[in-house]
PDB file of C-alpha atoms in Angstrom:
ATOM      1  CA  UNK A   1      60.999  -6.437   0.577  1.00 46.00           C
ATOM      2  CA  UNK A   2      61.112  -5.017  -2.815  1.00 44.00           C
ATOM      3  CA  UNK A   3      58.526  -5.605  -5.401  1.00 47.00           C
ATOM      4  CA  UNK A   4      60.798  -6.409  -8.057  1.00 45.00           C
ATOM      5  CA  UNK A   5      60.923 -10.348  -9.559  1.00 44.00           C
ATOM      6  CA  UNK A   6      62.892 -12.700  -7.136  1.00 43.00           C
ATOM      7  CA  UNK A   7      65.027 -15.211  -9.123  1.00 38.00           C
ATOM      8  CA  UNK A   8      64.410 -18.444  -7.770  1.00 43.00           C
ATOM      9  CA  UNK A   9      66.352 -21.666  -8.894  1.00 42.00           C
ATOM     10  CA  UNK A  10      64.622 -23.614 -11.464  1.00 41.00           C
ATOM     11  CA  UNK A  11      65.556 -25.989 -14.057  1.00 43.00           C
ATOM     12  CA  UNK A  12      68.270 -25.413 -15.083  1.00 42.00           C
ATOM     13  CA  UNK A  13      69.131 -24.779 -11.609  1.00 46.00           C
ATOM     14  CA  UNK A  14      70.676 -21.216 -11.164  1.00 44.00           C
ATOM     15  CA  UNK A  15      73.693 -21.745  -8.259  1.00 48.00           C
ATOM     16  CA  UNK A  16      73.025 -19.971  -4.654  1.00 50.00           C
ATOM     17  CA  UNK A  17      75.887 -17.199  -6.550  1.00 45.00           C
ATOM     18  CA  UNK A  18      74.258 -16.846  -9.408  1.00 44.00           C
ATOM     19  CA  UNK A  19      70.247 -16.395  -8.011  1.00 45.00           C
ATOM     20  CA  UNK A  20      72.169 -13.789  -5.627  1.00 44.00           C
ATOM     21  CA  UNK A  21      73.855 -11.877  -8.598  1.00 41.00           C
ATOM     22  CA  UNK A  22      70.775 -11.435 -10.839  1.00 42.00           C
ATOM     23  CA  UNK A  23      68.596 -10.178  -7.833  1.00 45.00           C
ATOM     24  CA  UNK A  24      71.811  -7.514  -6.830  1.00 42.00           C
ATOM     25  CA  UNK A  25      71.475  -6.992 -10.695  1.00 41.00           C
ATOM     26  CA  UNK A  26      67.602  -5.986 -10.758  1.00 43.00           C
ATOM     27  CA  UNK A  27      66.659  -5.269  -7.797  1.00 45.00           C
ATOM     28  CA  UNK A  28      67.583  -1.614  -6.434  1.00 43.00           C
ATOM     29  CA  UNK A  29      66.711  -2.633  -2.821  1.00 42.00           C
ATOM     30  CA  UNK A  30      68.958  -5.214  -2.650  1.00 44.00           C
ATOM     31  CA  UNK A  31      72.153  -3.072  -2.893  1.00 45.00           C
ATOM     32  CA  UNK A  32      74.549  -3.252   0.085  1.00 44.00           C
ATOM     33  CA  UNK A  33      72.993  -0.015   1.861  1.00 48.00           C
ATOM     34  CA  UNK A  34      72.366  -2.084   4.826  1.00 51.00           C
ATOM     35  CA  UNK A  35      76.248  -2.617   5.126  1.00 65.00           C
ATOM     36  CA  UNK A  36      76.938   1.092   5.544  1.00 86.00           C
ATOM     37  CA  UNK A  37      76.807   1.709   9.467  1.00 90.00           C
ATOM     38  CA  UNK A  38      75.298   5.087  10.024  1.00 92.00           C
ATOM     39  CA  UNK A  39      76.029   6.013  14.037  1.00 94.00           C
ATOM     40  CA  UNK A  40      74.190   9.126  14.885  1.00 91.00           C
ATOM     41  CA  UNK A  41      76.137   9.207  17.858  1.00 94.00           C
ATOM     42  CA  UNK A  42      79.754   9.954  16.030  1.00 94.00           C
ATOM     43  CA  UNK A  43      80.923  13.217  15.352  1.00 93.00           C
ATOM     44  CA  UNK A  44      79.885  14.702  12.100  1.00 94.00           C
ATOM     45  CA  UNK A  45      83.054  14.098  10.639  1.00 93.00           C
ATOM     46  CA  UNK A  46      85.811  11.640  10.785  1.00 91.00           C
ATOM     47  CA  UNK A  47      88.763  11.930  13.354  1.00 89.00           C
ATOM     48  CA  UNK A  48      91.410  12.453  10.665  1.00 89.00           C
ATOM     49  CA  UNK A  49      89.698  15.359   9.247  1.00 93.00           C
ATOM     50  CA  UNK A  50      90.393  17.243  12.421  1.00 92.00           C
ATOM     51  CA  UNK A  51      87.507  19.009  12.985  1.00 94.00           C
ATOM     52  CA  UNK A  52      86.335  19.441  16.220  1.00 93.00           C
ATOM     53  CA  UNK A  53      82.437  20.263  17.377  1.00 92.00           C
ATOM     54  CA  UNK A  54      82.850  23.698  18.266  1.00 94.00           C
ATOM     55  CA  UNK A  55      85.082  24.390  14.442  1.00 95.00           C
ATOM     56  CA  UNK A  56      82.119  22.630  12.786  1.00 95.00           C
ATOM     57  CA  UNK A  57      79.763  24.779  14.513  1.00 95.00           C
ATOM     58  CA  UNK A  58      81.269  27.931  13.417  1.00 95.00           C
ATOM     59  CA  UNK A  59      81.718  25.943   9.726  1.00 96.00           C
ATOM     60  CA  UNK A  60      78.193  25.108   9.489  1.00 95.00           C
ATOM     61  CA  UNK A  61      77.038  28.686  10.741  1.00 96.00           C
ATOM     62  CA  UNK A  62      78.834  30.559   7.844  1.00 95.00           C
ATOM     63  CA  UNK A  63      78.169  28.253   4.836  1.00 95.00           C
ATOM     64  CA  UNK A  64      74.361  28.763   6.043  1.00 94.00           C
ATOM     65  CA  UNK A  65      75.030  32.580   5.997  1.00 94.00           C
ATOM     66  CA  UNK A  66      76.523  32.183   2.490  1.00 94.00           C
ATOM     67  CA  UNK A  67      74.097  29.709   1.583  1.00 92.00           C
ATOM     68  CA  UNK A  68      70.812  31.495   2.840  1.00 92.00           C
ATOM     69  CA  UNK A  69      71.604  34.697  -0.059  1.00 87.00           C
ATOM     70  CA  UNK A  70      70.524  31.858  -2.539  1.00 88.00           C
ATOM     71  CA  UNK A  71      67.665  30.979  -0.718  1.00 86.00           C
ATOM     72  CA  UNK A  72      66.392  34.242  -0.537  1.00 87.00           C
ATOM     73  CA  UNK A  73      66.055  34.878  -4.145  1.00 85.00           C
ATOM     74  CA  UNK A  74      63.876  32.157  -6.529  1.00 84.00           C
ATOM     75  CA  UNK A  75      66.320  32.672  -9.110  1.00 87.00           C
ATOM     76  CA  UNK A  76      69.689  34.087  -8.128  1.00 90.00           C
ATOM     77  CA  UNK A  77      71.347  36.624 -10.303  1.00 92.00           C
ATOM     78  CA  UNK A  78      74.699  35.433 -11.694  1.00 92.00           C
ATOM     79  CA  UNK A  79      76.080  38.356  -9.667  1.00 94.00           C
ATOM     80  CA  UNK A  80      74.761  36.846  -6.715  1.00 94.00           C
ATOM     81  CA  UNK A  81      76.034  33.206  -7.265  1.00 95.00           C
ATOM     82  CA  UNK A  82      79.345  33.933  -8.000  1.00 96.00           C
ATOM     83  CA  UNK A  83      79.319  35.813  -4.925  1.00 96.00           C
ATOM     84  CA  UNK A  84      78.485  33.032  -3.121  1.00 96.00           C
ATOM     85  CA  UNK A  85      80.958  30.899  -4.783  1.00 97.00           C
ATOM     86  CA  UNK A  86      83.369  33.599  -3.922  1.00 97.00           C
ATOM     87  CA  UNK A  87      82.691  33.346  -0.230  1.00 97.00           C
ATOM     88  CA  UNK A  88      82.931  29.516  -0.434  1.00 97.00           C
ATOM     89  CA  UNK A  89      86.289  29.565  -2.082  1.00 98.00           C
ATOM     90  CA  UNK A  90      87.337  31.681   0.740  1.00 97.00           C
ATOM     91  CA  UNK A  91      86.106  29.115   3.295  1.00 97.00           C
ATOM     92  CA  UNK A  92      87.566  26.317   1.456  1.00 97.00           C
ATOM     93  CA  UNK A  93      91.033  28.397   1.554  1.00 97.00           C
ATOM     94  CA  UNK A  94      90.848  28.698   5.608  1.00 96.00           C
ATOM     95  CA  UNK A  95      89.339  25.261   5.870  1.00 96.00           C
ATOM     96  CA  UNK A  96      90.676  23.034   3.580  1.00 97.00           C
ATOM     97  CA  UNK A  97      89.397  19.658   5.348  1.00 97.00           C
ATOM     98  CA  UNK A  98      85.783  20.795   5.238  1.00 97.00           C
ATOM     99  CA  UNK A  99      83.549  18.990   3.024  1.00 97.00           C
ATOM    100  CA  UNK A 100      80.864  20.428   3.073  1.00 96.00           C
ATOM    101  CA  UNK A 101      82.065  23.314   1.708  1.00 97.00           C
ATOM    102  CA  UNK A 102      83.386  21.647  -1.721  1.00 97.00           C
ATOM    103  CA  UNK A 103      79.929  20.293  -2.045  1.00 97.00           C
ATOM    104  CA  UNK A 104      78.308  23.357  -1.728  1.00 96.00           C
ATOM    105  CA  UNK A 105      80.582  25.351  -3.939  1.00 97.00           C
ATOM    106  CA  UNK A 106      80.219  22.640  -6.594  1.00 96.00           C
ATOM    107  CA  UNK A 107      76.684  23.164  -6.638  1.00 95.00           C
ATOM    108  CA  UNK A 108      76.147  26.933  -6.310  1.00 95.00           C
ATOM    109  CA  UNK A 109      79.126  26.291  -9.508  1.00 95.00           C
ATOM    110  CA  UNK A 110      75.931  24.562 -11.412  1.00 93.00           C
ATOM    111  CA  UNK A 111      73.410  26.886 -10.694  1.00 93.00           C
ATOM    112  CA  UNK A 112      75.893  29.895 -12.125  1.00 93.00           C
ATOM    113  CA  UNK A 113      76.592  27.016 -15.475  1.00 91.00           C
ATOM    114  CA  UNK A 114      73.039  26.993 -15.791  1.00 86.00           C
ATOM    115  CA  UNK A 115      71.834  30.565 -15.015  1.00 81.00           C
ATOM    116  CA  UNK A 116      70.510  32.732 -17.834  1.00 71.00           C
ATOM    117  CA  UNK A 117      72.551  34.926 -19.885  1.00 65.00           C
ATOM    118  CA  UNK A 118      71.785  38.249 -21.608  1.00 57.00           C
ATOM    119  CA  UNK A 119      70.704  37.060 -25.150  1.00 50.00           C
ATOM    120  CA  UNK A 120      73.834  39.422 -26.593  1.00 48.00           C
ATOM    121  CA  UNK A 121      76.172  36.965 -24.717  1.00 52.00           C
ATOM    122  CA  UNK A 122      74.062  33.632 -25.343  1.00 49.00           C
ATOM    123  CA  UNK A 123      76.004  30.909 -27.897  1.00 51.00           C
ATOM    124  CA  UNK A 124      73.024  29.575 -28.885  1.00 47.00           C
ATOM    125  CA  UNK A 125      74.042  26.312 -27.651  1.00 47.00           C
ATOM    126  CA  UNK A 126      71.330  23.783 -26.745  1.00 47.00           C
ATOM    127  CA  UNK A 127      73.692  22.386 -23.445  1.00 65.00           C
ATOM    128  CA  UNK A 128      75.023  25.552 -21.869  1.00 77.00           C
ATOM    129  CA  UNK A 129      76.427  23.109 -19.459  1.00 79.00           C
ATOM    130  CA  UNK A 130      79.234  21.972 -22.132  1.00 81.00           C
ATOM    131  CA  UNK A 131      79.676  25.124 -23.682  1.00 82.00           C
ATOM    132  CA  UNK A 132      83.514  25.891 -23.890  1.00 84.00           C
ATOM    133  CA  UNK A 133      83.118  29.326 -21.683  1.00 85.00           C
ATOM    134  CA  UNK A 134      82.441  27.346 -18.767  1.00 88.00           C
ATOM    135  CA  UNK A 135      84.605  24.622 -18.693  1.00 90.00           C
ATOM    136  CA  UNK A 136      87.087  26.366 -16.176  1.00 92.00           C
ATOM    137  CA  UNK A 137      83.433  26.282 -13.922  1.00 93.00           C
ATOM    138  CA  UNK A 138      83.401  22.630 -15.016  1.00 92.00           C
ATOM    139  CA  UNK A 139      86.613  21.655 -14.412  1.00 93.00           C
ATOM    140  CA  UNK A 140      86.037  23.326 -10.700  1.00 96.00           C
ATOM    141  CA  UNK A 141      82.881  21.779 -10.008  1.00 96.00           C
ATOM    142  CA  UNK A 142      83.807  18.074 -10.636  1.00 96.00           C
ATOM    143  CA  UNK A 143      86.754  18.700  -8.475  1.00 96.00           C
ATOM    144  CA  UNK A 144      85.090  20.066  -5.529  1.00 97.00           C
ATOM    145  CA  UNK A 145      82.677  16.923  -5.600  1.00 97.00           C
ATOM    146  CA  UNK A 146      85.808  14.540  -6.145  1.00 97.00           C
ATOM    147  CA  UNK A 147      87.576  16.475  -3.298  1.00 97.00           C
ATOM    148  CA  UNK A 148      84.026  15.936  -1.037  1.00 97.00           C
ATOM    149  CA  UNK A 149      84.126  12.706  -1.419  1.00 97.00           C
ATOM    150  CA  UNK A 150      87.502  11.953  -0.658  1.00 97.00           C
ATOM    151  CA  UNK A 151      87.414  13.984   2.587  1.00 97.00           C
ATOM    152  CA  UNK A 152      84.129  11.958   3.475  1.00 96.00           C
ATOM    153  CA  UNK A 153      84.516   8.664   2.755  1.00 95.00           C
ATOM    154  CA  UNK A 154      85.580   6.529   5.401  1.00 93.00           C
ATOM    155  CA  UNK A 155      89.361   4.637   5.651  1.00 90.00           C
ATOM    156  CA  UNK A 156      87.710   0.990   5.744  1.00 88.00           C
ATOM    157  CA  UNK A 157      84.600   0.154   4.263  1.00 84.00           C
ATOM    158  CA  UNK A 158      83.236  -1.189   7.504  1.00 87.00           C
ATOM    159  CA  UNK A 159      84.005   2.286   9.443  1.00 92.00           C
ATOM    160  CA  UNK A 160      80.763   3.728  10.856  1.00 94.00           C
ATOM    161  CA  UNK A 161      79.515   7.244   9.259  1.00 95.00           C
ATOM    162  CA  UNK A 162      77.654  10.229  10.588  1.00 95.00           C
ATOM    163  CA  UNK A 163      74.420  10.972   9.965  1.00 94.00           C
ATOM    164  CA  UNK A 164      75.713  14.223   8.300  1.00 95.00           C
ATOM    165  CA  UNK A 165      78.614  12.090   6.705  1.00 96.00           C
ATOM    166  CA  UNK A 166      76.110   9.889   4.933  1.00 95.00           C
ATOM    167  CA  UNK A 167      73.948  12.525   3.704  1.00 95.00           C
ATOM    168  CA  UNK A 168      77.047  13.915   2.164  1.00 96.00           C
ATOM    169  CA  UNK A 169      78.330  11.128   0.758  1.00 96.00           C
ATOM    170  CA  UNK A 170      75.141  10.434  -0.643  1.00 95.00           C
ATOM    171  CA  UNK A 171      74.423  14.083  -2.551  1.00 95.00           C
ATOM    172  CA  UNK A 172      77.613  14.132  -3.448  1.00 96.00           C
ATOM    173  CA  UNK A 173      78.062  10.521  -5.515  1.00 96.00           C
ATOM    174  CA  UNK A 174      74.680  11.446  -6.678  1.00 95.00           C
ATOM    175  CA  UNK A 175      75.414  14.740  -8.054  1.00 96.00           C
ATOM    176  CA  UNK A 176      78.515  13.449  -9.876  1.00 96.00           C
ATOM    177  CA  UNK A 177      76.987  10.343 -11.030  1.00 95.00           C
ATOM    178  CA  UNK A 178      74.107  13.214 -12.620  1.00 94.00           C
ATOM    179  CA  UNK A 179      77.056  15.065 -14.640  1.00 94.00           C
ATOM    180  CA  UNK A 180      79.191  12.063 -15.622  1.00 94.00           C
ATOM    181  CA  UNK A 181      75.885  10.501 -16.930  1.00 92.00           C
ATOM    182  CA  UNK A 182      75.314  13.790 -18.966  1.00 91.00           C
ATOM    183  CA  UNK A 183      78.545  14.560 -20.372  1.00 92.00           C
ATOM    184  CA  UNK A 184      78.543  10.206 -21.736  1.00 91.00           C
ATOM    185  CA  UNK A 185      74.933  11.267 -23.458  1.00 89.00           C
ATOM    186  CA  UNK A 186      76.461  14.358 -24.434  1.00 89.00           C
ATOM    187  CA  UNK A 187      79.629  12.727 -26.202  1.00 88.00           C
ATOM    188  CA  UNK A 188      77.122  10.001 -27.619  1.00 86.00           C
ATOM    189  CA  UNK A 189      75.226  12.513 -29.177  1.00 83.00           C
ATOM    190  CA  UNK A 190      77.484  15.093 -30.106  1.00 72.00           C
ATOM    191  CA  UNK A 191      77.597  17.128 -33.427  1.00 55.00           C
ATOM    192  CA  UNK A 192      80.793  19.477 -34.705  1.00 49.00           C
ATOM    193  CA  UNK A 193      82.058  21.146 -31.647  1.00 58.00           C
ATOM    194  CA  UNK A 194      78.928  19.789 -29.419  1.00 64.00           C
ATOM    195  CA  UNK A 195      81.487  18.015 -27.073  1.00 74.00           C
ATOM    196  CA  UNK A 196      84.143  21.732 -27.134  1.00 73.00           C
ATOM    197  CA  UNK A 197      83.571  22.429 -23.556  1.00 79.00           C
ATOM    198  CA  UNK A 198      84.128  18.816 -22.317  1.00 86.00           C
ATOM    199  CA  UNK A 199      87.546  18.400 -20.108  1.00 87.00           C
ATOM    200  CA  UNK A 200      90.000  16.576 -22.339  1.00 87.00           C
ATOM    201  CA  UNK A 201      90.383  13.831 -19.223  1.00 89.00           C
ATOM    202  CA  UNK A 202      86.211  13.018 -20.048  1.00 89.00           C
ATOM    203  CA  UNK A 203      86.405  12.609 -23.684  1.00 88.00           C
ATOM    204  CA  UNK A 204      89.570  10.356 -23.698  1.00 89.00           C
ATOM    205  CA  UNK A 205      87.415   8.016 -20.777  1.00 90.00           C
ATOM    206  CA  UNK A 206      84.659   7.767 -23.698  1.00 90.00           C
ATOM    207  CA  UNK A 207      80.911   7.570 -23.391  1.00 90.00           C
ATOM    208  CA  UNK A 208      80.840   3.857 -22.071  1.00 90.00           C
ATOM    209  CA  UNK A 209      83.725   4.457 -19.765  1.00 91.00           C
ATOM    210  CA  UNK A 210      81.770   7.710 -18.346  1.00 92.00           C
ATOM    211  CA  UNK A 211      78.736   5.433 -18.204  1.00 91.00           C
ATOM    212  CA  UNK A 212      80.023   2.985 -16.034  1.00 90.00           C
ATOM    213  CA  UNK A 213      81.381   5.871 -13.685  1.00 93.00           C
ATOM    214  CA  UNK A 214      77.956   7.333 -13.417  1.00 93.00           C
ATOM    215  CA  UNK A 215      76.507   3.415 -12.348  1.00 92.00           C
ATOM    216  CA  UNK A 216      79.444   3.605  -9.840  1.00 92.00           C
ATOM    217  CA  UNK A 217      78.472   6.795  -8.438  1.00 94.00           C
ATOM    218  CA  UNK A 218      74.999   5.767  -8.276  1.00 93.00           C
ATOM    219  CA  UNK A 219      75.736   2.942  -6.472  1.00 91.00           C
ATOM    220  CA  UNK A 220      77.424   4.781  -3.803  1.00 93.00           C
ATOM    221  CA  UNK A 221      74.917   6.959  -3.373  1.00 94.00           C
ATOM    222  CA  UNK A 222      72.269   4.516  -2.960  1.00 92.00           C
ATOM    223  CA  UNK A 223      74.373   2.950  -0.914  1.00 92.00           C
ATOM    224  CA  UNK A 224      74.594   6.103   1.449  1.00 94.00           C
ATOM    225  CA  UNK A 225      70.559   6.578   1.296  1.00 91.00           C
ATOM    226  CA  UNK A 226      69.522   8.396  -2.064  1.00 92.00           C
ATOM    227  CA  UNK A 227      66.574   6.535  -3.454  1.00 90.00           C
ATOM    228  CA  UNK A 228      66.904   7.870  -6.782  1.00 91.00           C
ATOM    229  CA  UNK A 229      70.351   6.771  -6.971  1.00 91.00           C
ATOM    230  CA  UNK A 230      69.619   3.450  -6.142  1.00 88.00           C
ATOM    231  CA  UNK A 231      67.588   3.368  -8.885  1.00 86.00           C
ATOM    232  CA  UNK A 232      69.717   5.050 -11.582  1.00 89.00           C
ATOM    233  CA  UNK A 233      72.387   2.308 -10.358  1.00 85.00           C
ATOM    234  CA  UNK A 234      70.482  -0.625 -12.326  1.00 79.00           C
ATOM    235  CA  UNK A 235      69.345   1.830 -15.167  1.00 81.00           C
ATOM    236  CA  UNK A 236      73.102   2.227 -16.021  1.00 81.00           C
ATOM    237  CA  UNK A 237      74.808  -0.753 -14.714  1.00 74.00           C
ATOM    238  CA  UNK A 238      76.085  -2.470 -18.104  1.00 62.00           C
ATOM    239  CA  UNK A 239      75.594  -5.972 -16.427  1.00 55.00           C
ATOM    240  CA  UNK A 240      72.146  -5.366 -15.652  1.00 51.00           C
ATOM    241  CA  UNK A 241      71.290  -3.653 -19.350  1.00 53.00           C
ATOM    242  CA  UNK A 242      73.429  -6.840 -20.576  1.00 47.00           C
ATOM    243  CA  UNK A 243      70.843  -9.469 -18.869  1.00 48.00           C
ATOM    244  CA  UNK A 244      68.041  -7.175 -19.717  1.00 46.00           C
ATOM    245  CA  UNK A 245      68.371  -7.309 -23.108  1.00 47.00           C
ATOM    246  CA  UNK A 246      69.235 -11.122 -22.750  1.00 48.00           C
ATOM    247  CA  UNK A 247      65.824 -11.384 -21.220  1.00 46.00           C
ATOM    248  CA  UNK A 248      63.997  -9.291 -24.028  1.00 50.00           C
ATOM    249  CA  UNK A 249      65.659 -10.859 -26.809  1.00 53.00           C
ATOM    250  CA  UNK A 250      64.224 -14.133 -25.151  1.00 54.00           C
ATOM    251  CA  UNK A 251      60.848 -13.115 -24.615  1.00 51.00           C
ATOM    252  CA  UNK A 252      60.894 -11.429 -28.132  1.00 56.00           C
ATOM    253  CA  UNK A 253      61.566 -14.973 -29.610  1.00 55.00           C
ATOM    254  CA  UNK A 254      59.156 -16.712 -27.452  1.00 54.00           C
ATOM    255  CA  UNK A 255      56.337 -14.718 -28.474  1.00 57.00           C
ATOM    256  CA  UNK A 256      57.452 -15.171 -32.091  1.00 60.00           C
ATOM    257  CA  UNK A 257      57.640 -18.744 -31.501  1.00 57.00           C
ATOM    258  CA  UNK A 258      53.799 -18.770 -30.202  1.00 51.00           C
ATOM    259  CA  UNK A 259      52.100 -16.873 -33.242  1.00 47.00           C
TER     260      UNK A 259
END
């Protein structure tokens, strides 16, 4: 059982809906996770994707290979990344119903965004992330989570997952929830041209329509078994920060009321 406040029904008396909402509302724990059936006995992924054991095998084998040049270095050169990401692309070519590939791509896409740059090539910007040179990298890397997720997720919402399924559909909702949150701060707080290297799709959603995708994405992967998703789903869900500031403008005028 969480420690966060149960809502119990007092005078007035909240309805059985209504105690349930506000607890879903503040309490991370209570999310649905326990509706997501996790089967470690299933294959690793879903029958549709057409993968069998002995494909993945070989799949899993060479992203490792690929993956494992990063690994080796505690900061890879950009020559090095885009390497990687060059290797990926090819395995995403051959195996376009892999998933795990589009996740991996779409981070080793965020390490190169993020990876120094000779100071004769630096911007100066303070978000290198939504500078407008990498907004093709971007563009890419919010695509290859969209397209992991979509391969991942099940057909029915009461379809048992993989263990491996699960993890992915966890890192991935989480690492999308991450950017969309980023890019709505970004657009909040944007100067002339801080907002340049945004995608034009991202602006027009707005920083409260990003927002609520990030809470989404959160929720999903809390749902799927990130903790720290779980938790960024009540920071950003508007409901919650709606009956939280309900709550503090009470308490505010209590207090008031007492001096």
């Amino acid at each position: 059982m969480s420690a966060a406040a149960s809502f119990t029904p007092s005078k007035p008396s909240l309805t059985t809906n209504d105690s349930a909402v506000l607890q879903a509302l503040f309490d991370a724990e209570s999310s649905p996770s326990s509706a997501v059936n996790i089967d470690s006995t299933l294959p690793a992924h879903p029958a549709h994707l057409s993968i069998s054991a002995k494909e993945h095998s070989f799949l899993r084998a060479r992203e490792r290979e690929i993956i494992s040049a990063l690994a080796s270095q505690s900061t890879p050169t950009r020559e090095t990344l885009e390497s990687a990401i060059s290797e990926l692309s090819s395995l995403v070519a051959s195996h376009p119903t892999y998933p795990s590939a589009y996740a991996n791509r779409a981070q080793a896409l965020r390490m190169l965004i993020e990876a120094p740059v000779p100071a004769s090539e630096s911007s100066g910007e303070a978000e290198i992330l939504f500078s407008e040179a990498n907004t093709p990298h971007l563009t890419t890397l919010l695509s290859d989570l969209g397209t992991a997720i979509s391969l991942s997720t099940p057909r029915s919402p009461t379809d048992p997952v993989s263990s491996l399924q699960a993890r992915l559909l966890a890192d991935t909702h989480t690492h999308r929830a991450y950017l969309l949150l980023k890019i709505s701060r970004q657009l909040k707080n944007s100067g002339n041209g801080g907002d340049a290297g945004i995608p034009v799709r991202l602006k027009e959603a707005g920083p409260e329509g990003l927002e609520e995708m990030a809470s989404r994405d959160f929720f999903f992967g809390g749902r799927y078994g990130n903790k720290v998703a779980q938790q960024m789903a009540v920071q950003t869900n508007p409901y919650a920060k709606m009956c939280g500031a309900i709550v503090k403008e009470a308490m505010r005028k209590e207090i008031e009321g007492g001096v």
